[in-house]
C-alpha positions as MATLAB code, in Angstrom:
seq = 'MTDVINPATEQVVATVAATSAAETDAAIERAHRALPAWRAVAPGDRARLLRRFADAVDADVENLAALEVANSGHTIGNARWEAGNVRDVLHYYAAAPERLFGRQIPVPGGVNITFAEPLGVVGVIVPWNFPMPIAGWGFAPALAAGNTVVLKPAELTPMTAIRLGELAREAGIPDGVFQVLPGKGSVVGQRFVDNPLVRKVVFTGSTEVGRQIMAGCAAQVKRVTLELGGKNANVVFADADLEAAAASAPYGVFDNAGQDCCARSRILVQRTVFDRFLELLEPAVHGVVVGDPSDEKTEMGPLISASHRASVQSYVDDTVDVAIRGGAPAGPGFWFPPTVILPRTPTDRAVVEEVFGPVVTVQAFDAEADAVALANDTEYGLSGSIWTRDVGRAMRVARGVEAGNLSVNSHSSVRYWTPFGGVKQSGLGRELGPDALDSFTETKNVFIATEEG';
ca = [
     -68.165   26.829    4.743;
     -66.459   26.583    1.323;
     -64.296   23.673    0.129;
     -61.102   24.762   -1.602;
     -60.285   22.400   -4.494;
     -56.892   21.636   -5.986;
     -57.534   22.042   -9.725;
     -54.754   19.590  -10.689;
     -56.167   16.745   -8.586;
     -59.771   17.676   -7.857;
     -59.096   17.045   -4.199;
     -60.245   19.220   -1.317;
     -57.223   20.978    0.195;
     -59.024   23.100    2.796;
     -62.398   24.251    4.104;
     -62.796   27.964    4.713;
     -65.513   29.772    6.626;
     -67.334   32.393    4.575;
     -67.689   35.853    6.081;
     -71.263   36.983    6.595;
     -72.656   40.495    5.757;
     -72.796   41.282    9.469;
     -69.167   40.107   10.034;
     -68.134   42.207    7.018;
     -69.748   45.302    8.458;
     -68.038   44.611   11.819;
     -64.653   44.301   10.052;
     -65.264   47.562    8.133;
     -66.157   49.288   11.375;
     -62.861   47.962   12.910;
     -60.968   49.330    9.890;
     -62.681   52.660   10.372;
     -61.770   52.867   14.083;
     -58.174   51.884   13.264;
     -57.810   54.641   10.646;
     -56.938   57.656   12.870;
     -54.055   55.880   14.587;
     -52.745   54.383   11.372;
     -52.741   57.686    9.479;
     -51.021   59.291   12.443;
     -48.103   56.819   12.423;
     -44.954   58.708   11.575;
     -43.982   58.182    7.928;
     -40.684   56.455    8.787;
     -42.434   54.127   11.207;
     -45.102   53.232    8.709;
     -42.366   52.558    6.164;
     -40.597   50.275    8.657;
     -43.769   48.299    9.278;
     -44.256   47.817    5.565;
     -40.704   46.656    5.189;
     -41.209   44.157    8.063;
     -44.298   42.915    6.258;
     -42.219   42.481    3.080;
     -39.553   40.633    5.008;
     -42.148   38.277    6.500;
     -43.462   37.531    3.027;
     -39.892   36.908    1.850;
     -39.272   34.451    4.666;
     -42.504   32.663    3.742;
     -42.070   32.538   -0.124;
     -41.832   28.773   -0.363;
     -44.884   28.165    1.886;
     -46.907   30.789   -0.012;
     -45.888   29.218   -3.317;
     -46.826   25.707   -2.256;
     -50.247   27.084   -1.063;
     -50.774   28.672   -4.500;
     -49.814   25.497   -6.381;
     -52.332   23.512   -4.373;
     -55.058   26.173   -4.363;
     -54.800   27.646   -7.840;
     -52.866   25.089   -9.928;
     -50.141   27.641  -10.696;
     -46.783   26.189  -11.680;
     -44.296   26.260   -8.832;
     -42.061   28.665  -10.769;
     -44.902   31.101  -11.335;
     -46.060   30.787   -7.734;
     -42.596   31.622   -6.388;
     -42.533   34.672   -8.646;
     -45.994   35.785   -7.467;
     -45.015   35.509   -3.832;
     -41.858   37.455   -4.543;
     -43.849   40.091   -6.361;
     -45.892   40.715   -3.196;
     -42.631   41.159   -1.306;
     -41.203   43.493   -3.955;
     -44.342   45.569   -4.163;
     -44.379   46.064   -0.421;
     -40.752   47.161   -0.486;
     -41.502   49.537   -3.345;
     -44.366   51.232   -1.533;
     -42.582   51.225    1.787;
     -40.664   54.174    0.317;
     -43.903   56.052   -0.247;
     -44.864   57.298    3.268;
     -41.797   59.490    3.484;
     -42.336   60.779   -0.115;
     -46.059   61.712   -0.153;
     -45.152   65.240   -1.133;
     -47.584   68.102   -1.429;
     -46.907   71.297   -3.223;
     -46.313   75.001   -2.462;
     -48.244   76.942   -5.091;
     -47.463   80.612   -5.659;
     -50.551   82.792   -4.904;
     -51.038   86.448   -3.971;
     -51.632   87.422   -0.369;
     -50.273   84.334    1.340;
     -48.908   80.816    1.124;
     -50.740   77.956   -0.534;
     -49.821   74.390    0.227;
     -51.341   70.970   -0.574;
     -51.405   67.655    1.321;
     -51.938   64.073    0.108;
     -54.540   62.775    2.580;
     -55.580   59.090    2.844;
     -59.118   58.377    1.663;
     -60.207   56.117    4.577;
     -61.241   52.425    4.434;
     -60.355   50.810    1.131;
     -62.040   47.549    0.015;
     -59.946   45.359   -2.311;
     -61.707   42.589   -4.247;
     -59.252   40.040   -5.745;
     -59.846   37.541   -8.581;
     -58.891   33.905   -8.656;
     -56.407   33.963  -11.518;
     -53.523   35.757   -9.755;
     -54.554   35.857   -6.076;
     -51.290   36.921   -4.492;
     -49.910   39.685   -6.722;
     -53.207   41.370   -7.436;
     -53.940   41.510   -3.731;
     -50.559   43.192   -3.166;
     -51.124   45.712   -5.981;
     -54.162   46.889   -4.021;
     -53.206   46.759   -0.341;
     -49.555   47.852   -0.510;
     -50.096   51.383   -1.939;
     -53.325   51.770    0.074;
     -51.584   50.992    3.370;
     -48.556   53.143    2.428;
     -50.786   56.136    1.829;
     -52.316   55.775    5.267;
     -55.550   53.999    4.511;
     -56.907   50.859    6.213;
     -57.827   47.897    4.027;
     -60.383   45.133    3.987;
     -59.575   42.501    1.359;
     -61.871   39.917   -0.201;
     -60.100   36.993   -1.959;
     -61.955   35.004   -4.593;
     -64.039   32.195   -3.305;
     -62.048   29.585   -5.243;
     -58.618   30.845   -4.104;
     -58.538   32.263   -0.596;
     -55.573   30.405    0.907;
     -52.685   32.810    0.083;
     -54.635   35.910    1.035;
     -55.461   34.380    4.390;
     -51.810   33.643    4.905;
     -50.810   37.201    3.902;
     -53.188   38.485    6.556;
     -51.458   36.343    9.153;
     -48.040   37.583    8.041;
     -49.142   41.191    8.248;
     -50.137   40.720   11.912;
     -46.859   38.869   12.697;
     -44.921   41.803   11.134;
     -46.676   44.250   13.471;
     -49.280   45.820   11.283;
     -51.819   46.990   13.858;
     -55.184   45.274   14.469;
     -57.889   46.482   12.062;
     -55.493   47.988    9.595;
     -55.382   45.009    7.186;
     -58.153   42.402    7.338;
     -58.800   39.463    4.962;
     -62.466   38.477    4.626;
     -63.086   35.292    2.574;
     -66.608   34.922    1.319;
     -69.024   35.392   -1.515;
     -68.796   38.465   -3.773;
     -72.565   38.889   -3.456;
     -72.119   39.231    0.317;
     -68.659   40.574    1.243;
     -67.950   42.485   -1.982;
     -71.438   43.943   -1.958;
     -70.897   45.346    1.495;
     -67.699   47.007    0.281;
     -69.874   48.726   -2.298;
     -72.834   49.583   -0.013;
     -71.254   50.347    3.328;
     -70.565   54.105    3.395;
     -67.542   53.710    5.662;
     -65.663   52.175    2.698;
     -64.416   55.150    0.662;
     -62.912   53.272   -2.252;
     -63.332   49.883   -3.952;
     -60.504   48.268   -5.880;
     -61.831   45.457   -8.134;
     -60.104   43.126  -10.578;
     -62.415   40.760  -12.528;
     -64.944   40.626  -15.283;
     -66.215   43.736  -17.057;
     -69.774   42.723  -16.294;
     -69.184   42.690  -12.543;
     -67.013   45.807  -12.782;
     -69.898   47.737  -14.277;
     -72.178   46.642  -11.455;
     -69.649   47.729   -8.832;
     -69.111   51.089  -10.571;
     -72.896   51.663  -10.602;
     -73.180   50.776   -6.909;
     -70.338   53.041   -5.977;
     -71.784   55.941   -7.905;
     -74.709   56.158   -5.429;
     -72.235   57.286   -2.785;
     -69.719   59.005   -5.113;
     -67.319   56.388   -3.970;
     -64.008   56.005   -5.756;
     -63.190   52.932   -7.799;
     -60.244   51.368   -9.575;
     -61.354   48.721  -12.068;
     -59.063   46.313  -13.862;
     -61.341   44.303  -16.072;
     -61.183   42.093  -19.169;
     -58.788   42.005  -22.105;
     -58.696   40.763  -25.725;
     -55.133   41.606  -26.503;
     -53.340   41.535  -29.850;
     -49.892   40.204  -30.599;
     -48.935   41.997  -33.778;
     -46.179   40.401  -35.879;
     -44.813   42.374  -38.785;
     -42.889   40.832  -41.726;
     -39.674   42.527  -40.664;
     -39.761   41.030  -37.172;
     -37.479   38.278  -35.915;
     -39.992   35.635  -36.729;
     -38.198   32.829  -34.905;
     -38.282   34.855  -31.720;
     -41.859   36.012  -32.213;
     -43.085   32.467  -32.837;
     -41.125   30.966  -30.021;
     -42.417   33.444  -27.488;
     -46.075   33.594  -28.674;
     -47.266   30.586  -26.735;
     -45.931   32.039  -23.495;
     -47.702   35.261  -24.218;
     -51.061   33.505  -24.133;
     -50.718   30.102  -22.473;
     -49.026   31.298  -19.281;
     -51.309   30.434  -16.338;
     -53.321   28.329  -18.749;
     -54.473   31.549  -20.534;
     -56.250   32.697  -17.402;
     -54.812   36.187  -17.728;
     -56.480   39.384  -18.720;
     -53.179   40.358  -20.423;
     -52.987   37.203  -22.511;
     -52.084   37.886  -26.165;
     -55.059   35.766  -27.354;
     -55.207   37.304  -30.887;
     -52.062   36.872  -33.003;
     -52.075   39.185  -36.013;
     -49.448   38.290  -38.640;
     -48.501   40.183  -41.823;
     -49.835   38.193  -44.723;
     -46.473   37.831  -46.535;
     -45.012   35.820  -43.674;
     -48.234   34.223  -42.390;
     -47.504   30.612  -43.552;
     -43.889   30.787  -42.264;
     -45.055   32.030  -38.892;
     -47.446   29.105  -38.473;
     -44.696   26.687  -39.387;
     -42.562   28.148  -36.615;
     -45.449   28.388  -34.170;
     -46.358   24.671  -34.297;
     -43.232   23.219  -32.607;
     -43.339   26.128  -30.081;
     -46.906   25.206  -29.103;
     -46.064   21.461  -28.873;
     -43.066   22.412  -26.758;
     -45.150   23.867  -23.940;
     -44.871   21.485  -20.997;
     -48.308   20.920  -19.516;
     -48.569   18.840  -16.339;
     -48.155   18.571  -12.606;
     -47.804   22.227  -11.413;
     -45.543   21.233   -8.558;
     -42.961   19.847  -11.082;
     -40.173   22.372  -11.698;
     -40.241   21.609  -15.438;
     -43.961   22.320  -15.906;
     -44.854   25.470  -17.896;
     -48.656   25.275  -17.814;
     -50.970   23.915  -15.262;
     -54.730   23.189  -15.220;
     -57.720   25.526  -15.487;
     -59.247   26.626  -12.213;
     -62.484   24.545  -12.215;
     -64.686   22.131  -14.075;
     -67.192   24.835  -14.948;
     -64.439   27.077  -16.326;
     -63.069   24.251  -18.433;
     -66.516   23.762  -19.865;
     -66.693   27.468  -20.738;
     -63.284   27.300  -22.516;
     -64.309   24.118  -24.355;
     -67.383   25.920  -25.753;
     -65.007   28.035  -27.898;
     -63.437   24.933  -29.532;
     -66.437   23.013  -30.922;
     -66.849   21.194  -34.261;
     -67.402   24.467  -36.196;
     -63.898   25.737  -35.339;
     -60.746   25.199  -37.464;
     -58.039   24.067  -35.100;
     -54.548   24.568  -36.652;
     -52.430   23.297  -33.708;
     -53.267   21.447  -30.575;
     -50.771   20.762  -27.832;
     -50.866   18.019  -25.178;
     -52.501   17.851  -21.748;
     -52.603   15.132  -19.043;
     -55.448   12.580  -18.851;
     -57.171   11.669  -15.570;
     -58.157   13.927  -12.712;
     -57.667   17.688  -13.003;
     -59.181   20.462  -15.045;
     -56.827   20.182  -18.052;
     -57.129   21.823  -21.404;
     -54.497   21.617  -24.195;
     -52.892   24.702  -25.731;
     -55.004   25.329  -28.833;
     -54.464   27.485  -31.944;
     -57.484   28.470  -34.033;
     -57.721   29.852  -37.589;
     -60.948   31.850  -37.345;
     -63.368   31.720  -40.292;
     -64.651   35.264  -39.834;
     -63.544   38.364  -37.873;
     -66.656   38.001  -35.706;
     -66.064   34.397  -34.528;
     -66.616   34.011  -30.743;
     -62.980   33.150  -30.126;
     -61.910   36.392  -31.877;
     -64.221   38.789  -30.038;
     -64.879   37.274  -26.625;
     -62.453   36.786  -23.818;
     -61.933   33.025  -23.644;
     -59.691   33.160  -20.518;
     -58.081   29.869  -21.358;
     -55.269   28.398  -23.509;
     -56.924   29.307  -26.829;
     -55.382   31.687  -29.342;
     -56.551   32.833  -32.861;
     -54.232   33.718  -35.653;
     -55.304   36.234  -38.359;
     -53.544   37.815  -41.330;
     -53.256   41.500  -42.133;
     -51.756   43.395  -45.074;
     -50.546   46.911  -44.183;
     -49.614   48.717  -40.961;
     -52.932   50.557  -40.849;
     -54.783   47.195  -41.161;
     -52.852   45.839  -38.149;
     -53.785   48.806  -36.017;
     -57.492   48.535  -37.070;
     -57.580   44.803  -36.299;
     -55.858   45.382  -32.976;
     -58.426   48.035  -32.036;
     -61.465   46.029  -33.238;
     -62.448   45.036  -29.727;
     -64.325   46.563  -26.804;
     -61.268   45.956  -24.639;
     -57.987   47.861  -24.359;
     -55.669   46.409  -21.750;
     -52.404   45.118  -23.201;
     -50.680   43.891  -26.330;
     -47.367   43.258  -28.156;
     -45.743   44.603  -31.302;
     -43.007   42.642  -33.111;
     -40.914   44.610  -35.548;
     -37.315   45.652  -36.106;
     -38.449   49.156  -37.284;
     -38.332   51.582  -34.305;
     -40.438   54.172  -36.161;
     -43.102   51.551  -36.919;
     -43.039   50.389  -33.291;
     -43.699   53.916  -32.098;
     -46.435   54.632  -34.660;
     -48.258   51.406  -33.906;
     -47.826   51.805  -30.170;
     -49.411   55.267  -30.382;
     -52.240   53.900  -32.639;
     -53.256   50.863  -30.633;
     -55.866   51.634  -27.964;
     -54.430   49.896  -24.908;
     -53.093   50.845  -21.534;
     -49.960   48.605  -21.704;
     -47.947   47.695  -24.786;
     -44.542   45.998  -25.267;
     -42.311   45.874  -28.283;
     -40.541   42.588  -29.070;
     -41.723   41.418  -25.640;
     -44.837   40.160  -23.893;
     -44.233   42.052  -20.708;
     -47.304   43.752  -19.259;
     -46.833   44.195  -15.519;
     -43.792   45.680  -13.783;
     -44.355   47.112  -10.323;
     -42.230   50.205  -11.129;
     -44.602   51.293  -13.874;
     -48.341   52.065  -14.150;
     -50.734   49.267  -15.092;
     -54.375   49.594  -16.280;
     -56.737   49.599  -19.260;
     -58.873   51.752  -21.524;
     -62.285   51.221  -23.023;
     -64.029   48.234  -21.333;
     -60.807   47.112  -19.712;
     -61.190   49.404  -16.744;
     -60.546   52.662  -14.966;
     -57.508   53.996  -13.113;
     -53.947   52.785  -12.790;
     -52.279   50.351  -10.426;
     -48.606   50.062   -9.558;
     -45.814   52.449  -10.214;
     -45.797   56.009   -8.819;
     -49.284   56.660  -10.243;
     -51.047   54.265   -7.830;
     -50.623   56.491   -4.822;
     -52.698   59.239   -6.431;
     -55.707   56.938   -6.438;
     -55.394   56.222   -2.771;
     -55.085   59.870   -1.602;
     -57.157   63.014   -1.724;
     -55.482   66.353   -2.456;
     -56.218   68.864    0.338;
     -55.520   72.515   -0.441;
     -54.659   74.979    2.429;
     -54.267   78.740    1.960;
     -52.549   80.780    4.753;
     -53.015   84.555    4.578;
     -49.812   86.510    5.281;
     -50.792   90.082    4.547;
     -51.247   92.435    7.404;
     -54.492   94.167    8.108;
];
């Protein structure tokens, strides 16, 4: 049994039974047995079931949001958006079953056609920082493509995933098609990797664990999608709207208390406007409302756990130059103030390592080429922002920065209509958008001879 802790109060909100290795294998076997009937469901009927699932989520948004506030410490506004994102992603992929097109390829001597076939059982491993949406990004396209899904939520944040499993059953998703298995990664997640009936693993989490999963899946030539760490740059050029860039910068990194692989945790500012940018940044940081996540006015909640708070604190010791520090509540809860650091060297820990908390560094650069070099000076390549009024510069820098997702004069990273994923040590494959379906299907080629004799 695992106690689920409210990170804002440190109180136990639920106790959840952990799934054993044997129970995991039994669930995988059920998913395998359910596969033939699920893939045989007529495309229109599968689409209708996914829409019913989306409608069930929509009717439960407030309950799901309240669960996330208590379980994860997310602000109520963010939690509502996250539940709504699950609904929207289900609706988006509900259109997929009737549009899983193959191709007719011209060949001599006959007709050649292709089919997009489901892979089989898909194991989805979800992190604790965004439990609801990241779960949906995995299970919605997988189910739409005709696969069955076993989903493991993070040990710290299982509550909304368990509820989503209940809503799926209430909506009519058949038994065995979508199962939620709370438990340890070393037990449940490892069985996803080792059990040969699982044909793909979708993992979001640390790069270290992602490498282990990839190595384990390689033994069976098992497919993987990996969405891993990030150390993203927010590049501000002198010609940018500095007021807008500074006002938005805190929300590009402190959203979800910085517990976001897309957080713009390195702000790179052109030297000629560096001091002015810091002047504008200070009131913006102090303006971030940190407090009770159930309060509608709160913009940043607590960190997920005491151990994670200690990890974040290790990046802000006596050797660090803190330029700006925001406020945070006293008393119970895993609170940490929004913090801006001026690094002493380009190799400071806070510059090169993923802090995964409300800590951001600010560095100066001179020319456009320097900005690109600094942005790329990381093992990661997930996301980032570019602030400039020059469209040509925006395009040049966007093409030069090694990242899977970039935004200009914005901090947007994830939109369910468009592909999402990283390069370098930030992962493999793409989630969301039309591209996701390719990673949950296998192309089957069929040639039919038509010549006589």
